[in-house]
PDB file of C-alpha atoms in Angstrom:
ATOM      1  CA  UNK A   1      -1.157  15.444   7.638  1.00  0.00           C
ATOM      2  CA  UNK A   2      -3.882  18.039   7.863  1.00  0.00           C
ATOM      3  CA  UNK A   3      -7.490  17.562   6.825  1.00  0.00           C
ATOM      4  CA  UNK A   4      -6.966  20.015   3.986  1.00  0.00           C
ATOM      5  CA  UNK A   5      -3.934  18.134   2.653  1.00  0.00           C
ATOM      6  CA  UNK A   6      -5.723  14.780   2.785  1.00  0.00           C
ATOM      7  CA  UNK A   7      -8.794  16.261   1.104  1.00  0.00           C
ATOM      8  CA  UNK A   8      -6.656  17.753  -1.657  1.00  0.00           C
ATOM      9  CA  UNK A   9      -4.934  14.429  -2.319  1.00  0.00           C
ATOM     10  CA  UNK A  10      -8.206  12.475  -2.270  1.00  0.00           C
ATOM     11  CA  UNK A  11     -10.096  15.187  -4.180  1.00  0.00           C
ATOM     12  CA  UNK A  12     -12.875  15.072  -1.606  1.00  0.00           C
ATOM     13  CA  UNK A  13     -13.458  16.467   1.870  1.00  0.00           C
ATOM     14  CA  UNK A  14     -15.765  13.569   2.820  1.00  0.00           C
ATOM     15  CA  UNK A  15     -13.672  11.378   5.171  1.00  0.00           C
ATOM     16  CA  UNK A  16     -15.208   8.010   4.281  1.00  0.00           C
ATOM     17  CA  UNK A  17     -14.829   8.596   0.544  1.00  0.00           C
ATOM     18  CA  UNK A  18     -11.274   9.777   1.167  1.00  0.00           C
ATOM     19  CA  UNK A  19     -10.501   6.537   2.997  1.00  0.00           C
ATOM     20  CA  UNK A  20     -12.080   4.417   0.273  1.00  0.00           C
ATOM     21  CA  UNK A  21     -10.103   6.247  -2.419  1.00  0.00           C
ATOM     22  CA  UNK A  22      -6.795   5.713  -0.625  1.00  0.00           C
ATOM     23  CA  UNK A  23      -7.615   2.031  -0.165  1.00  0.00           C
ATOM     24  CA  UNK A  24      -8.603   1.731  -3.839  1.00  0.00           C
ATOM     25  CA  UNK A  25      -5.395   3.417  -4.972  1.00  0.00           C
ATOM     26  CA  UNK A  26      -3.383   1.035  -2.788  1.00  0.00           C
ATOM     27  CA  UNK A  27      -5.246  -1.934  -4.306  1.00  0.00           C
ATOM     28  CA  UNK A  28      -4.685  -0.678  -7.858  1.00  0.00           C
ATOM     29  CA  UNK A  29      -0.967  -0.017  -7.425  1.00  0.00           C
ATOM     30  CA  UNK A  30      -0.444  -3.293  -5.560  1.00  0.00           C
ATOM     31  CA  UNK A  31      -2.451  -5.174  -8.180  1.00  0.00           C
ATOM     32  CA  UNK A  32      -0.429  -3.670 -11.016  1.00  0.00           C
ATOM     33  CA  UNK A  33       2.766  -4.636  -9.211  1.00  0.00           C
ATOM     34  CA  UNK A  34       1.426  -8.158  -8.701  1.00  0.00           C
ATOM     35  CA  UNK A  35       0.531  -8.545 -12.375  1.00  0.00           C
ATOM     36  CA  UNK A  36       3.970  -7.330 -13.460  1.00  0.00           C
ATOM     37  CA  UNK A  37       5.689  -9.733 -11.057  1.00  0.00           C
ATOM     38  CA  UNK A  38       3.517 -12.646 -12.206  1.00  0.00           C
ATOM     39  CA  UNK A  39       3.710 -11.970 -15.936  1.00  0.00           C
ATOM     40  CA  UNK A  40       7.335 -10.840 -16.100  1.00  0.00           C
ATOM     41  CA  UNK A  41       8.991 -12.571 -13.148  1.00  0.00           C
ATOM     42  CA  UNK A  42      11.919 -13.803 -15.270  1.00  0.00           C
ATOM     43  CA  UNK A  43      12.977 -10.572 -16.959  1.00  0.00           C
ATOM     44  CA  UNK A  44      12.140  -8.401 -13.944  1.00  0.00           C
ATOM     45  CA  UNK A  45      13.924 -10.852 -11.651  1.00  0.00           C
ATOM     46  CA  UNK A  46      17.090 -10.557 -13.722  1.00  0.00           C
ATOM     47  CA  UNK A  47      16.812  -6.760 -13.836  1.00  0.00           C
ATOM     48  CA  UNK A  48      16.160  -6.407 -10.106  1.00  0.00           C
ATOM     49  CA  UNK A  49      18.359  -9.279  -8.963  1.00  0.00           C
ATOM     50  CA  UNK A  50      15.604 -11.256  -7.261  1.00  0.00           C
ATOM     51  CA  UNK A  51      14.229 -14.743  -7.688  1.00  0.00           C
ATOM     52  CA  UNK A  52      11.295 -14.014  -5.380  1.00  0.00           C
ATOM     53  CA  UNK A  53       9.063 -12.147  -7.807  1.00  0.00           C
ATOM     54  CA  UNK A  54       6.713 -14.990  -8.738  1.00  0.00           C
ATOM     55  CA  UNK A  55       5.912 -15.746  -5.093  1.00  0.00           C
ATOM     56  CA  UNK A  56       5.678 -12.036  -4.272  1.00  0.00           C
ATOM     57  CA  UNK A  57       3.372 -11.510  -7.244  1.00  0.00           C
ATOM     58  CA  UNK A  58       1.002 -14.234  -6.037  1.00  0.00           C
ATOM     59  CA  UNK A  59       0.966 -12.807  -2.512  1.00  0.00           C
ATOM     60  CA  UNK A  60       0.439  -9.251  -3.751  1.00  0.00           C
ATOM     61  CA  UNK A  61      -2.423 -10.337  -6.025  1.00  0.00           C
ATOM     62  CA  UNK A  62      -4.297 -11.787  -3.060  1.00  0.00           C
ATOM     63  CA  UNK A  63      -3.489  -8.764  -0.890  1.00  0.00           C
ATOM     64  CA  UNK A  64      -4.592  -6.318  -3.595  1.00  0.00           C
ATOM     65  CA  UNK A  65      -7.853  -8.219  -3.968  1.00  0.00           C
ATOM     66  CA  UNK A  66      -8.518  -8.018  -0.229  1.00  0.00           C
ATOM     67  CA  UNK A  67      -7.730  -4.298  -0.080  1.00  0.00           C
ATOM     68  CA  UNK A  68      -9.889  -3.743  -3.164  1.00  0.00           C
ATOM     69  CA  UNK A  69     -12.827  -5.519  -1.516  1.00  0.00           C
ATOM     70  CA  UNK A  70     -12.363  -3.347   1.560  1.00  0.00           C
ATOM     71  CA  UNK A  71     -12.300  -0.197  -0.611  1.00  0.00           C
ATOM     72  CA  UNK A  72     -15.530  -1.301  -2.299  1.00  0.00           C
ATOM     73  CA  UNK A  73     -17.426  -1.367   0.984  1.00  0.00           C
ATOM     74  CA  UNK A  74     -19.507   1.712   1.648  1.00  0.00           C
ATOM     75  CA  UNK A  75     -18.273   1.686   5.238  1.00  0.00           C
ATOM     76  CA  UNK A  76     -14.872  -0.044   5.547  1.00  0.00           C
ATOM     77  CA  UNK A  77     -14.514  -1.517   9.063  1.00  0.00           C
ATOM     78  CA  UNK A  78     -11.941   0.375  11.124  1.00  0.00           C
ATOM     79  CA  UNK A  79     -10.309  -2.836  12.356  1.00  0.00           C
ATOM     80  CA  UNK A  80      -9.751  -4.055   8.788  1.00  0.00           C
ATOM     81  CA  UNK A  81      -8.380  -0.663   7.722  1.00  0.00           C
ATOM     82  CA  UNK A  82      -6.004  -0.701  10.698  1.00  0.00           C
ATOM     83  CA  UNK A  83      -4.844  -4.163   9.593  1.00  0.00           C
ATOM     84  CA  UNK A  84      -4.077  -2.791   6.115  1.00  0.00           C
ATOM     85  CA  UNK A  85      -2.199   0.168   7.623  1.00  0.00           C
ATOM     86  CA  UNK A  86      -0.164  -2.143   9.856  1.00  0.00           C
ATOM     87  CA  UNK A  87       0.508  -4.587   7.011  1.00  0.00           C
ATOM     88  CA  UNK A  88       1.729  -1.717   4.839  1.00  0.00           C
ATOM     89  CA  UNK A  89       4.009  -0.434   7.583  1.00  0.00           C
ATOM     90  CA  UNK A  90       5.323  -3.961   8.167  1.00  0.00           C
ATOM     91  CA  UNK A  91       5.951  -4.385   4.425  1.00  0.00           C
ATOM     92  CA  UNK A  92       7.961  -1.172   4.336  1.00  0.00           C
ATOM     93  CA  UNK A  93       9.986  -2.117   7.417  1.00  0.00           C
ATOM     94  CA  UNK A  94      10.694  -5.641   6.156  1.00  0.00           C
ATOM     95  CA  UNK A  95      11.708  -4.247   2.766  1.00  0.00           C
ATOM     96  CA  UNK A  96      14.353  -2.046   4.373  1.00  0.00           C
ATOM     97  CA  UNK A  97      15.486  -4.831   6.716  1.00  0.00           C
ATOM     98  CA  UNK A  98      15.738  -7.330   3.846  1.00  0.00           C
ATOM     99  CA  UNK A  99      17.746  -4.885   1.808  1.00  0.00           C
ATOM    100  CA  UNK A 100      20.145  -4.298   4.686  1.00  0.00           C
ATOM    101  CA  UNK A 101      20.386  -7.870   5.959  1.00  0.00           C
ATOM    102  CA  UNK A 102      19.907 -10.515   3.290  1.00  0.00           C
ATOM    103  CA  UNK A 103      18.947  -9.342  -0.183  1.00  0.00           C
ATOM    104  CA  UNK A 104      21.677  -8.778  -2.757  1.00  0.00           C
ATOM    105  CA  UNK A 105      19.790  -6.990  -5.534  1.00  0.00           C
ATOM    106  CA  UNK A 106      21.159  -5.170  -8.521  1.00  0.00           C
ATOM    107  CA  UNK A 107      21.405  -1.393  -8.245  1.00  0.00           C
ATOM    108  CA  UNK A 108      18.015  -1.159  -9.970  1.00  0.00           C
ATOM    109  CA  UNK A 109      16.643  -3.696  -7.482  1.00  0.00           C
ATOM    110  CA  UNK A 110      17.943  -1.737  -4.507  1.00  0.00           C
ATOM    111  CA  UNK A 111      16.429   1.491  -5.826  1.00  0.00           C
ATOM    112  CA  UNK A 112      13.136  -0.306  -6.585  1.00  0.00           C
ATOM    113  CA  UNK A 113      13.023  -1.816  -3.083  1.00  0.00           C
ATOM    114  CA  UNK A 114      13.485   1.584  -1.458  1.00  0.00           C
ATOM    115  CA  UNK A 115      10.962   3.295  -3.732  1.00  0.00           C
ATOM    116  CA  UNK A 116       8.260   0.672  -3.272  1.00  0.00           C
ATOM    117  CA  UNK A 117       8.800   0.687   0.504  1.00  0.00           C
ATOM    118  CA  UNK A 118       8.359   4.462   0.569  1.00  0.00           C
ATOM    119  CA  UNK A 119       5.188   4.264  -1.544  1.00  0.00           C
ATOM    120  CA  UNK A 120       3.721   1.570   0.699  1.00  0.00           C
ATOM    121  CA  UNK A 121       4.582   3.593   3.820  1.00  0.00           C
ATOM    122  CA  UNK A 122       2.913   6.639   2.228  1.00  0.00           C
ATOM    123  CA  UNK A 123      -0.245   4.567   1.606  1.00  0.00           C
ATOM    124  CA  UNK A 124      -0.217   3.576   5.274  1.00  0.00           C
ATOM    125  CA  UNK A 125       0.048   7.199   6.392  1.00  0.00           C
ATOM    126  CA  UNK A 126      -2.700   8.368   4.027  1.00  0.00           C
ATOM    127  CA  UNK A 127      -5.011   5.549   5.084  1.00  0.00           C
ATOM    128  CA  UNK A 128      -4.324   6.168   8.765  1.00  0.00           C
ATOM    129  CA  UNK A 129      -5.014   9.881   8.399  1.00  0.00           C
ATOM    130  CA  UNK A 130      -8.229   9.259   6.476  1.00  0.00           C
ATOM    131  CA  UNK A 131      -9.377   6.686   9.042  1.00  0.00           C
ATOM    132  CA  UNK A 132      -8.802   9.192  11.842  1.00  0.00           C
ATOM    133  CA  UNK A 133     -10.785  11.805   9.908  1.00  0.00           C
ATOM    134  CA  UNK A 134     -13.624   9.315   9.330  1.00  0.00           C
ATOM    135  CA  UNK A 135     -13.735   8.299  12.984  1.00  0.00           C
ATOM    136  CA  UNK A 136     -13.671  11.954  14.052  1.00  0.00           C
ATOM    137  CA  UNK A 137     -16.599  12.788  11.793  1.00  0.00           C
ATOM    138  CA  UNK A 138     -18.625   9.797  13.019  1.00  0.00           C
ATOM    139  CA  UNK A 139     -18.249  10.623  16.697  1.00  0.00           C
TER     140      UNK A 139
END
């Protein structure tokens, strides 16, 4: 993704702010997902065909908090950002593998699994691109 495209999405051309915004957006979306899974695990579980939502909600709440803390730092450490990027890519890959190999969700659950995996992979790509921009501007 080009610098111009990243800047347009982040609404800033400043690489560090761009990175922090993409991390914050990831934390917000993940946190909202976590809250929904925690508060509505029964009804959502029936709709999506999954009994894992309560445990996933707890995990995602912790993860969102960690990503949010990273986004709040004026200078997010590159190693920590790389860990978030890799965790997001792993989440997306495991989502697709689980869908193909062991999950038996409803149609809505299958669609949701694919959509959330694509969103998480997009966060990883945006964060990676912004990190590269930030490191290029610091050199």
